[in-house]
Amino acid sequence: MSHIPHLINGERVAGNGRSAPVYNPSTGDSTSAVGLADRATMQLAIDAAKAAFPAWRNTPPAKRAQIMFRFKQLLEQNENEIAALISAEHGKTIEDAVGELKRGIENVEFACAAPEILKGEYSRNVGPNIDAWTDLQPIGVVAGITPFNFPAMVPLWMYPLAIVCGNCFILKPSERDPSSTLFIAELLNQAGLPKGVLNVVNGDKDAVDALIEAPEVKALSFVGSTPIAEYIYSEGTKRGKRVQALGGAKNHAVLMPDADLDNAVSALMGAAYGSCGERCMAISVAVCVGDQIADALVDKIVPQIQALKIGAGTSCGLDMGPLVTAAARDKVKGYIDAGVAQGAKLVVDGRGLVVPGNENGFFVGGTLFDRVTPDMTIYTDEIFGPVLCIVRVGSLEEAMQLINDHEYGNGTCIFTRDGEAARLFCDEIEVGMVGVNVPLPVPVAYHSFGGWKRSLFGDLHAYGPDGVRFYTRKKAITQRWPARKSHEAAQFAFPSNG
Ligand code: NAD
């Protein structure tokens, strides 16, 4: 069985000690083992990043950007191989894996603009013979901790931007599907990145705690579940680090009575069941305003759920693959059991799905609940599986109150033809990313990504302009070159232009 190593100072490193199995979720077989770094291994990466920093921070941004241009080309040339690696360990379909990679590449394209985004600000003559400017300087050694569900895209939200801003980076990917992440990092080294600027260290809580506790690590970007996001935010900020920690979600789609139902159903199918529901922007609740639209939705969506093409993600032309692990499958089935026990109406039951030829894969079929109420765990919790819940309400105001009362606030959307309703929704909904007739409103790379409430801990969103703010610190410089022979008396009043 192959062993997935770390990437430290430009070299593959086996590391000591523990390892964890990695599975092909479509077959249920363990296909490799990934090293779980101990503190000594993590320290090697921290030392390498620290040693690389002085030269890298002084490398002109245009040269840093040239490496990103080559990286983008290599990512595009290796698209098929990367998609196959993602699918083999995550389980998502090849087409979905390609989509994830393309969204990741958009972040590399944004990073290619390094000379432009790092220009800073300049003011001449802020006082007599005094000029002032603001520099955007790198922070130093920064780290990213990423989830299993986007092993290519989420790391690409972080390190291309951090690196072009002049930082050195340590990435701790998910231990459940680390191969594509490592492959991609090696492409960046091939593109000409100096050794030690990007290091990838596989591991679990021990590796993460080593990053939190290391005084050399100045900032942490985290994407994953809410309890771990909260832990990393509180432990990191307690130690004076800059932290942005993105957490879990429960994303609602509001269906107004005037919605274009056929298109809304297509949108819901992709947003609820794409990637087997394992997306932080997946729609898991359809809030129907009125029984009429709810009944019509059930009539139209049930046959489409029953017709979902489900199989090994690595085969082409499918709608949905398996869940990532046996534990994830069991957790999702447990929630479906709970929904039934708590009185929701189970309209389509995915628990019994068997995929011929892949009987041991971690599959759950598309599932639909109707008449879900806010006290049920299938409503309160993030299930992270192919389960859509319908909640019936009487008005848009009631729908918005429901969403605003939920602890998560990552994404949401409204399907309507009514501009006034859409505008009210955009203004008053307490959610960080909002779609109007767009089911997965994931911001493009030149905007920034982030939720509200318990979906994000910290002030700055991920990537885009907020990413630049997160990975740089401002230095304001005020400079005076007085005329050679002028003499100035001491001034005891606070300096001003008044
Ligand atoms: P997770 O929280 O289990 O793991 C995320 C990372 O944290 C992994 O690298 C993991 O090794 C590490 N980790 C796990 N337990 C830890 C612990 N006790 N201490 C320190 N580190 C620990 O999340 P996951 O299951 O990999 O990913 C799914 C979750 O991520 C979902 O909740 C999903 O909503 C969320 N997610 C959020 C976003 C977003 O942008 N808000 C994006 C993608 C995924």
Coordinates of C-alpha atoms and ligand atoms in Angstrom, one line a residue:
M1 CA 0.0 0.0 0.0
S2 CA 1.4 3.4 -0.9
H3 CA 2.3 5.9 1.7
I4 CA 1.5 9.6 1.3
P5 CA 4.3 11.8 2.5
H6 CA 4.7 15.4 3.5
L7 CA 6.3 18.1 1.4
I8 CA 8.9 20.0 3.4
N9 CA 11.5 22.4 2.0
G10 CA 10.8 21.2 -1.5
E11 CA 11.3 17.5 -0.7
R12 CA 9.0 14.6 0.0
V13 CA 9.5 13.6 3.7
A14 CA 8.1 10.4 5.2
G15 CA 7.9 11.7 8.8
N16 CA 7.8 9.6 11.9
G17 CA 5.2 7.7 13.7
R18 CA 1.5 7.5 13.1
S19 CA -0.5 7.2 9.9
A20 CA -4.1 6.9 8.9
P21 CA -5.8 4.9 6.1
V22 CA -7.2 6.7 3.0
Y23 CA -10.1 5.1 1.3
N24 CA -11.6 5.0 -2.1
P25 CA -15.2 5.8 -1.1
S26 CA -16.7 4.2 -4.2
T27 CA -15.3 0.8 -3.4
G28 CA -14.8 1.0 0.4
D29 CA -11.2 -0.2 0.0
S30 CA -8.3 1.4 1.8
T31 CA -6.0 2.5 -0.9
S32 CA -3.1 4.2 0.9
A33 CA -1.9 5.5 4.2
V34 CA -1.2 9.1 5.0
G35 CA 1.5 10.1 7.5
L36 CA 0.2 12.0 10.5
A37 CA 2.9 14.5 11.5
D38 CA 4.2 14.7 15.0
R39 CA 5.5 18.0 16.4
A40 CA 9.1 17.4 15.3
T41 CA 8.0 16.9 11.7
M42 CA 5.8 20.1 11.9
Q43 CA 8.8 22.0 13.3
L44 CA 10.9 21.0 10.2
A45 CA 8.3 22.7 8.0
I46 CA 8.1 25.8 10.3
D47 CA 11.9 26.1 10.2
A48 CA 12.0 25.7 6.4
A49 CA 9.3 28.4 6.0
K50 CA 11.1 30.7 8.4
A51 CA 14.4 30.3 6.6
A52 CA 12.8 30.9 3.2
F53 CA 11.0 34.1 4.3
P54 CA 13.8 36.8 4.2
A55 CA 14.7 36.1 0.5
W56 CA 11.0 35.6 -0.5
R57 CA 9.7 38.8 1.1
N58 CA 12.4 40.6 -0.9
T59 CA 11.6 38.9 -4.2
P60 CA 9.8 41.5 -6.5
P61 CA 6.0 40.9 -6.6
A62 CA 6.3 40.7 -10.5
K63 CA 8.6 37.7 -10.1
R64 CA 6.3 36.0 -7.6
A65 CA 3.5 36.5 -10.1
Q66 CA 5.5 35.0 -12.9
I67 CA 5.7 31.8 -10.9
M68 CA 1.9 31.9 -10.5
F69 CA 1.4 32.2 -14.2
R70 CA 3.5 29.0 -14.8
F71 CA 1.5 27.3 -11.9
K72 CA -1.8 28.1 -13.7
Q73 CA -0.5 26.6 -16.9
L74 CA 0.6 23.4 -15.1
L75 CA -2.8 23.1 -13.3
E76 CA -4.6 23.3 -16.6
Q77 CA -2.2 20.8 -18.3
N78 CA -2.8 18.4 -15.4
E79 CA -6.5 18.9 -15.1
N80 CA -7.5 15.2 -15.9
E81 CA -4.9 13.7 -13.5
I82 CA -5.9 16.1 -10.7
A83 CA -9.7 15.4 -11.2
A84 CA -9.0 11.6 -11.1
L85 CA -7.0 12.0 -7.8
I86 CA -9.8 14.1 -6.2
S87 CA -12.5 11.6 -7.3
A88 CA -10.6 8.5 -6.1
E89 CA -10.3 9.8 -2.5
H90 CA -13.2 12.1 -2.1
G91 CA -15.8 10.2 -4.3
K92 CA -17.2 13.3 -6.1
T93 CA -17.8 12.9 -9.9
I94 CA -15.0 13.7 -12.3
E95 CA -17.1 16.6 -13.7
D96 CA -17.6 18.0 -10.2
A97 CA -13.8 17.6 -9.5
V98 CA -13.0 19.5 -12.7
G99 CA -15.4 22.3 -11.6
E100 CA -13.7 22.5 -8.2
L101 CA -10.3 22.8 -9.9
K102 CA -11.4 25.5 -12.3
R103 CA -12.7 27.6 -9.4
G104 CA -9.4 27.1 -7.6
I105 CA -7.5 28.2 -10.7
E106 CA -9.5 31.5 -10.7
N107 CA -7.8 32.2 -7.4
V108 CA -4.4 31.6 -9.0
E109 CA -5.4 34.0 -11.7
F110 CA -6.2 36.6 -9.0
A111 CA -2.8 36.0 -7.4
C112 CA -1.1 36.7 -10.8
A113 CA -2.1 40.4 -10.2
A114 CA 0.3 40.6 -7.3
P115 CA 2.2 43.8 -8.5
E116 CA -1.2 45.6 -8.9
I117 CA -2.7 44.4 -5.6
L118 CA 0.4 45.2 -3.6
K119 CA 0.8 48.8 -4.8
G120 CA -0.1 50.5 -1.6
E121 CA -1.1 54.1 -1.3
Y122 CA 1.0 57.3 -1.6
S123 CA 0.3 60.9 -0.7
R124 CA 2.7 63.7 -1.5
N125 CA 3.0 66.9 0.6
V126 CA 0.9 65.7 3.6
G127 CA 2.9 68.5 5.4
P128 CA 5.7 70.8 4.5
N129 CA 8.2 68.7 2.5
I130 CA 6.6 65.6 4.0
D131 CA 5.4 62.6 1.9
A132 CA 3.5 59.6 3.3
W133 CA 2.8 56.2 2.0
T134 CA 1.3 52.9 3.1
D135 CA 3.0 49.6 2.4
L136 CA 1.4 46.2 2.4
Q137 CA 4.0 44.0 3.9
P138 CA 3.9 40.3 4.4
I139 CA 3.2 38.8 7.8
G140 CA 5.9 36.0 7.8
V141 CA 5.1 32.3 8.3
V142 CA 1.4 31.7 7.9
A143 CA -0.6 28.4 7.9
G144 CA -3.8 27.0 6.4
I145 CA -5.9 24.1 7.6
T146 CA -8.3 22.7 5.1
P147 CA -11.4 20.4 4.9
F148 CA -11.9 17.2 2.9
N149 CA -14.7 18.4 0.7
F150 CA -12.6 20.6 -1.6
P151 CA -9.1 19.2 -1.5
A152 CA -8.0 21.3 -4.5
M153 CA -10.1 24.5 -4.3
V154 CA -9.9 25.4 -0.7
P155 CA -6.1 25.2 -0.4
L156 CA -6.0 27.3 -3.6
W157 CA -8.2 29.9 -1.8
M158 CA -5.3 30.4 0.6
Y159 CA -1.7 29.8 -0.4
P160 CA -1.4 31.4 -3.9
L161 CA -2.5 34.7 -2.5
A162 CA -0.5 34.4 0.8
I163 CA 2.6 33.5 -1.2
V164 CA 2.4 36.4 -3.8
C165 CA 1.9 38.7 -0.8
G166 CA 5.4 37.6 0.3
N167 CA 4.6 35.1 3.0
C168 CA 5.8 31.5 3.4
F169 CA 3.1 29.0 3.9
I170 CA 2.4 25.7 5.7
L171 CA -0.6 23.8 4.6
K172 CA -2.2 21.1 6.7
P173 CA -4.7 19.4 4.4
S174 CA -7.5 17.0 5.3
E175 CA -6.1 13.6 6.1
R176 CA -9.1 12.0 4.4
D177 CA -8.1 12.9 0.8
P178 CA -4.6 14.4 0.7
S179 CA -3.3 13.1 -2.7
S180 CA -4.6 15.8 -5.0
T181 CA -3.5 18.5 -2.6
L182 CA 0.0 17.2 -2.5
F183 CA 0.2 16.8 -6.3
I184 CA -0.9 20.4 -6.8
A185 CA 1.6 21.7 -4.3
E186 CA 4.4 19.8 -6.2
L187 CA 3.2 21.6 -9.4
L188 CA 3.9 24.9 -7.7
N189 CA 7.4 23.8 -6.9
Q190 CA 7.8 22.8 -10.5
A191 CA 6.7 26.2 -11.5
G192 CA 9.8 27.6 -9.8
L193 CA 8.8 28.4 -6.3
P194 CA 11.9 28.5 -4.0
K195 CA 12.2 25.7 -1.5
G196 CA 10.5 26.2 1.8
V197 CA 8.0 28.9 0.6
L198 CA 5.2 26.3 0.5
N199 CA 5.3 23.2 2.7
V200 CA 2.5 20.6 3.0
V201 CA 2.3 18.7 6.3
N202 CA -0.3 16.0 6.6
G203 CA -1.8 15.2 10.0
D204 CA -4.6 15.5 12.5
K205 CA -5.2 17.4 15.7
D206 CA -1.6 17.1 16.8
A207 CA -0.3 18.8 13.7
V208 CA -2.9 21.5 14.0
D209 CA -2.0 22.1 17.7
A210 CA 1.6 22.4 16.8
L211 CA 0.7 25.2 14.3
I212 CA -1.5 27.0 16.9
E213 CA 1.2 26.8 19.5
A214 CA 4.3 27.8 17.3
P215 CA 5.2 31.4 18.0
E216 CA 6.8 31.5 14.5
V217 CA 3.3 31.1 12.9
K218 CA 1.8 34.5 12.7
A219 CA -1.6 33.8 11.0
L220 CA -4.0 30.9 10.6
S221 CA -6.6 30.4 7.9
F222 CA -9.0 27.6 8.6
V223 CA -11.9 26.1 6.7
G224 CA -13.9 23.2 8.2
S225 CA -16.6 22.4 10.7
T226 CA -17.8 25.0 13.2
P227 CA -16.6 23.4 16.5
I228 CA -13.0 23.2 15.1
A229 CA -13.3 26.7 13.6
E230 CA -14.2 28.1 17.0
Y231 CA -11.4 26.1 18.7
I232 CA -8.8 27.4 16.3
Y233 CA -10.1 30.9 16.4
S234 CA -10.1 31.1 20.2
E235 CA -6.7 29.3 20.7
G236 CA -5.0 31.2 17.9
T237 CA -6.2 34.7 18.8
K238 CA -5.4 34.0 22.5
R239 CA -1.8 33.6 21.3
G240 CA -1.9 36.9 19.4
K241 CA -2.3 35.3 15.9
R242 CA -4.4 36.6 13.1
V243 CA -7.1 34.0 12.5
Q244 CA -9.9 33.6 9.9
A245 CA -11.9 30.5 10.6
L246 CA -14.7 29.5 8.3
G247 CA -17.2 26.9 9.7
G248 CA -20.2 24.9 8.8
A249 CA -23.5 25.8 7.2
K250 CA -27.2 25.2 6.8
N251 CA -28.2 26.9 3.6
H252 CA -31.9 27.7 2.9
A253 CA -33.5 28.4 -0.5
V254 CA -36.7 30.3 -0.4
L255 CA -39.3 29.5 -3.1
M256 CA -41.7 32.3 -3.6
P257 CA -45.2 31.5 -5.1
D258 CA -44.2 33.3 -8.3
A259 CA -40.9 31.4 -8.8
D260 CA -40.1 29.8 -12.2
L261 CA -40.6 26.3 -10.7
D262 CA -39.0 24.2 -13.4
N263 CA -35.8 26.2 -13.2
A264 CA -35.9 26.3 -9.4
V265 CA -36.2 22.5 -9.3
S266 CA -33.2 22.1 -11.6
A267 CA -31.2 24.5 -9.4
L268 CA -32.3 22.7 -6.2
M269 CA -31.3 19.3 -7.7
G270 CA -27.7 20.4 -8.4
A271 CA -27.4 22.5 -5.2
A272 CA -28.8 19.8 -2.8
Y273 CA -27.4 16.6 -4.3
G274 CA -24.3 17.7 -6.2
S275 CA -21.2 16.4 -4.5
C276 CA -23.5 14.2 -2.5
G277 CA -24.5 17.3 -0.4
E278 CA -20.9 17.6 0.9
R279 CA -20.5 21.3 0.1
C280 CA -20.6 24.2 2.6
M281 CA -22.8 26.0 0.1
A282 CA -25.1 23.1 -0.5
I283 CA -28.8 23.9 -0.2
S284 CA -30.2 21.6 2.5
V285 CA -33.5 23.4 3.2
A286 CA -36.2 24.5 0.7
V287 CA -38.4 27.0 2.4
C288 CA -41.7 27.1 0.5
V289 CA -43.9 30.2 0.8
G290 CA -47.4 28.6 0.7
D291 CA -48.6 25.1 0.4
Q292 CA -49.3 25.4 -3.3
I293 CA -45.7 25.9 -4.2
A294 CA -44.6 23.2 -1.7
D295 CA -47.0 20.6 -3.2
A296 CA -45.9 21.6 -6.7
L297 CA -42.2 21.3 -5.7
V298 CA -42.7 17.8 -4.3
D299 CA -44.5 16.7 -7.4
K300 CA -41.8 17.9 -9.7
I301 CA -38.7 17.0 -7.7
V302 CA -39.5 13.5 -6.5
P303 CA -39.1 11.8 -9.9
Q304 CA -35.9 13.7 -10.5
I305 CA -34.4 12.5 -7.2
Q306 CA -35.5 9.0 -8.0
A307 CA -33.7 9.3 -11.4
L308 CA -30.4 10.5 -10.0
K309 CA -27.5 8.6 -11.6
I310 CA -25.4 7.5 -8.7
G311 CA -22.2 5.4 -8.9
A312 CA -18.4 5.4 -8.5
G313 CA -17.4 9.1 -8.9
T314 CA -14.5 8.1 -11.2
S315 CA -17.0 6.9 -13.9
C316 CA -18.1 9.7 -16.2
G317 CA -21.7 11.0 -16.7
L318 CA -23.0 10.6 -13.2
D319 CA -24.9 13.0 -11.0
M320 CA -23.6 11.9 -7.6
G321 CA -20.9 9.7 -6.0
P322 CA -20.6 8.3 -2.5
L323 CA -20.0 10.0 0.8
V324 CA -16.4 10.4 1.8
T325 CA -16.1 7.7 4.6
A326 CA -18.1 5.0 6.2
A327 CA -18.5 7.2 9.3
A328 CA -19.9 10.0 7.1
R329 CA -22.4 7.5 5.6
D330 CA -23.5 6.2 9.0
K331 CA -23.9 9.8 10.3
V332 CA -26.1 10.8 7.4
K333 CA -28.2 7.6 7.8
G334 CA -28.5 8.4 11.5
Y335 CA -29.9 11.8 10.7
I336 CA -32.5 10.3 8.4
D337 CA -33.5 7.9 11.2
A338 CA -33.9 10.8 13.5
G339 CA -36.0 12.8 11.0
V340 CA -38.4 9.9 10.8
A341 CA -38.5 9.4 14.6
Q342 CA -39.1 13.2 15.1
G343 CA -42.1 13.2 12.8
A344 CA -41.0 14.6 9.4
K345 CA -42.5 13.1 6.3
L346 CA -39.9 11.0 4.5
V347 CA -40.8 11.3 0.8
V348 CA -37.7 9.8 -0.8
D349 CA -35.5 7.5 1.3
G350 CA -31.9 7.1 0.2
R351 CA -30.8 4.7 3.0
G352 CA -31.3 1.5 1.1
L353 CA -29.3 2.4 -2.0
V354 CA -27.0 -0.4 -3.3
V355 CA -24.8 0.4 -6.3
P356 CA -24.3 -2.8 -8.3
G357 CA -20.6 -3.6 -8.6
N358 CA -19.8 -1.2 -5.7
E359 CA -21.7 -2.8 -2.9
N360 CA -19.1 -1.8 -0.3
G361 CA -19.0 1.9 -1.3
F362 CA -20.1 4.6 1.1
F363 CA -23.4 5.4 -0.8
V364 CA -26.6 7.1 0.4
G365 CA -29.2 7.9 -2.2
G366 CA -30.9 11.3 -2.7
T367 CA -33.3 11.8 0.2
L368 CA -36.3 14.2 0.6
F369 CA -38.2 15.2 3.8
D370 CA -41.3 17.3 3.7
R371 CA -43.1 19.0 6.6
V372 CA -39.9 19.6 8.5
T373 CA -40.1 21.9 11.6
P374 CA -37.4 24.0 13.1
D375 CA -37.1 21.9 16.3
M376 CA -36.0 18.7 14.4
T377 CA -32.3 17.8 14.3
I378 CA -32.5 17.4 10.5
Y379 CA -33.3 21.1 10.4
T380 CA -31.0 22.4 13.2
D381 CA -27.8 20.4 12.3
E382 CA -25.5 20.4 9.2
I383 CA -26.1 16.9 7.9
F384 CA -23.5 17.2 5.1
G385 CA -25.2 14.6 2.9
P386 CA -27.8 14.2 0.1
V387 CA -30.8 15.2 2.2
L388 CA -33.1 18.0 1.3
C389 CA -35.7 19.2 3.9
I390 CA -38.8 21.2 2.9
V391 CA -40.1 23.7 5.5
R392 CA -43.5 25.2 4.8
V393 CA -44.2 28.9 5.8
G394 CA -46.9 31.4 5.2
S395 CA -45.0 34.5 4.0
L396 CA -41.6 35.9 3.0
E397 CA -41.2 37.5 6.4
E398 CA -41.7 34.2 8.1
A399 CA -39.2 32.6 5.8
M400 CA -36.6 35.3 6.5
Q401 CA -37.2 35.1 10.3
L402 CA -36.6 31.3 10.1
I403 CA -33.3 31.9 8.3
N404 CA -32.2 34.7 10.5
D405 CA -32.9 32.6 13.6
H406 CA -30.6 29.8 12.4
E407 CA -27.2 29.6 14.1
Y408 CA -25.4 29.4 10.7
G409 CA -25.3 32.1 8.0
N410 CA -23.1 30.9 5.2
G411 CA -25.2 31.0 2.0
T412 CA -28.9 31.4 1.0
C413 CA -30.9 32.2 -2.1
I414 CA -34.4 33.2 -3.2
F415 CA -36.3 32.1 -6.3
T416 CA -38.7 34.7 -7.4
R417 CA -39.8 37.0 -10.3
D418 CA -40.6 39.8 -7.8
G419 CA -37.8 42.4 -7.6
E420 CA -39.2 44.0 -4.4
A421 CA -39.1 40.7 -2.6
A422 CA -35.6 40.0 -3.8
R423 CA -34.4 43.4 -2.7
L424 CA -35.9 43.0 0.8
F425 CA -34.3 39.6 1.0
C426 CA -30.8 40.9 0.0
D427 CA -31.1 43.8 2.5
E428 CA -32.3 42.1 5.6
I429 CA -31.2 38.4 5.5
E430 CA -28.5 37.7 8.0
V431 CA -26.3 35.5 5.8
G432 CA -22.9 36.3 4.2
M433 CA -23.5 35.1 0.6
V434 CA -26.9 35.6 -1.1
G435 CA -28.2 34.4 -4.4
V436 CA -31.2 35.7 -6.4
N437 CA -32.3 32.9 -8.6
V438 CA -28.7 31.6 -8.2
P439 CA -28.6 28.5 -5.9
L440 CA -24.8 28.4 -5.1
P441 CA -23.8 32.0 -4.8
V442 CA -20.1 31.3 -4.3
P443 CA -18.3 34.6 -4.9
V444 CA -15.8 34.8 -7.8
A445 CA -12.1 35.0 -7.0
Y446 CA -12.0 38.8 -7.1
H447 CA -14.7 39.2 -4.5
S448 CA -14.3 37.4 -1.1
F449 CA -16.0 34.4 0.4
G450 CA -17.4 34.2 3.9
G451 CA -20.5 33.6 6.0
W452 CA -22.0 35.3 9.0
K453 CA -22.9 34.1 12.5
R454 CA -21.4 30.7 13.4
S455 CA -20.2 30.1 9.8
L456 CA -17.2 32.4 10.2
F457 CA -15.0 33.4 13.2
G458 CA -12.9 36.5 12.5
D459 CA -13.3 39.7 10.6
L460 CA -12.0 39.1 7.1
H461 CA -13.5 36.8 4.5
A462 CA -11.4 34.3 2.5
Y463 CA -9.6 35.1 -0.8
G464 CA -10.0 38.2 -3.1
P465 CA -9.6 41.7 -1.6
D466 CA -10.2 40.4 2.0
G467 CA -7.5 37.8 1.4
V468 CA -5.0 40.5 0.5
R469 CA -5.9 42.3 3.7
F470 CA -5.6 39.1 5.8
Y471 CA -2.2 38.1 4.4
T472 CA -0.5 41.6 4.6
R473 CA 0.0 44.1 7.3
K474 CA 0.0 47.8 6.7
K475 CA 2.9 50.0 7.5
A476 CA 2.4 53.8 7.2
I477 CA 5.6 55.7 6.5
T478 CA 5.9 59.4 6.8
Q479 CA 9.1 60.9 5.4
R480 CA 10.5 64.4 5.4
W481 CA 13.5 65.8 3.5
P482 CA 13.9 69.3 4.8
A483 CA 16.0 71.8 2.8
R484 CA 19.6 71.6 3.8
K485 CA 20.0 75.0 5.5
S486 CA 16.6 75.3 7.1
H487 CA 16.5 75.4 10.9
E488 CA 13.4 74.4 12.8
A489 CA 12.6 75.1 16.4
A490 CA 11.2 72.5 18.7
Q491 CA 7.5 72.2 18.5
F492 CA 5.6 71.1 21.5
A493 CA 2.0 71.3 20.2
F494 CA 0.8 68.2 18.4
P495 CA 1.9 68.5 14.7
S496 CA -0.9 69.5 12.4
N497 CA -1.5 71.5 9.2
G498 CA -3.7 74.0 11.1
Ligands
NAD1 P1 -13.3 19.2 10.0 O1 -13.6 20.3 10.8 O2 -13.5 17.8 10.5 O3 -11.8 19.2 9.5 C1 -11.2 20.4 8.9 C2 -9.7 20.4 9.3 O4 -9.5 20.4 10.7 C3 -9.0 19.1 8.8 O5 -7.7 19.5 8.2 C4 -8.8 18.3 10.0 O6 -7.7 17.5 10.0 C5 -8.7 19.3 11.1 N1 -9.2 18.9 12.4 C6 -10.2 18.0 12.6 N2 -10.4 17.8 13.9 C7 -9.6 18.6 14.6 C8 -9.3 18.9 16.0 N3 -10.0 18.3 16.9 N4 -8.4 19.8 16.3 C9 -7.7 20.5 15.3 N5 -7.9 20.2 14.0 C10 -8.8 19.3 13.6 O7 -14.1 19.4 8.6 P2 -14.3 18.4 7.4 O8 -15.2 17.3 7.8 O9 -13.0 18.1 6.8 O10 -15.1 19.3 6.4 C11 -16.5 19.5 6.4 C12 -16.9 20.8 7.1 O11 -16.2 21.9 6.6 C13 -18.3 21.1 7.0 O12 -18.8 21.5 8.3 C14 -18.4 22.2 6.0 O13 -19.5 23.0 6.1 C15 -17.1 22.9 6.3 N6 -16.7 23.7 5.2 C16 -16.9 25.1 5.3 C17 -16.5 25.9 4.3 C18 -16.7 27.4 4.4 O14 -16.2 28.1 3.5 N7 -17.4 27.9 5.3 C19 -16.0 25.3 3.1 C20 -15.8 24.0 3.0 C21 -16.2 23.2 4.1

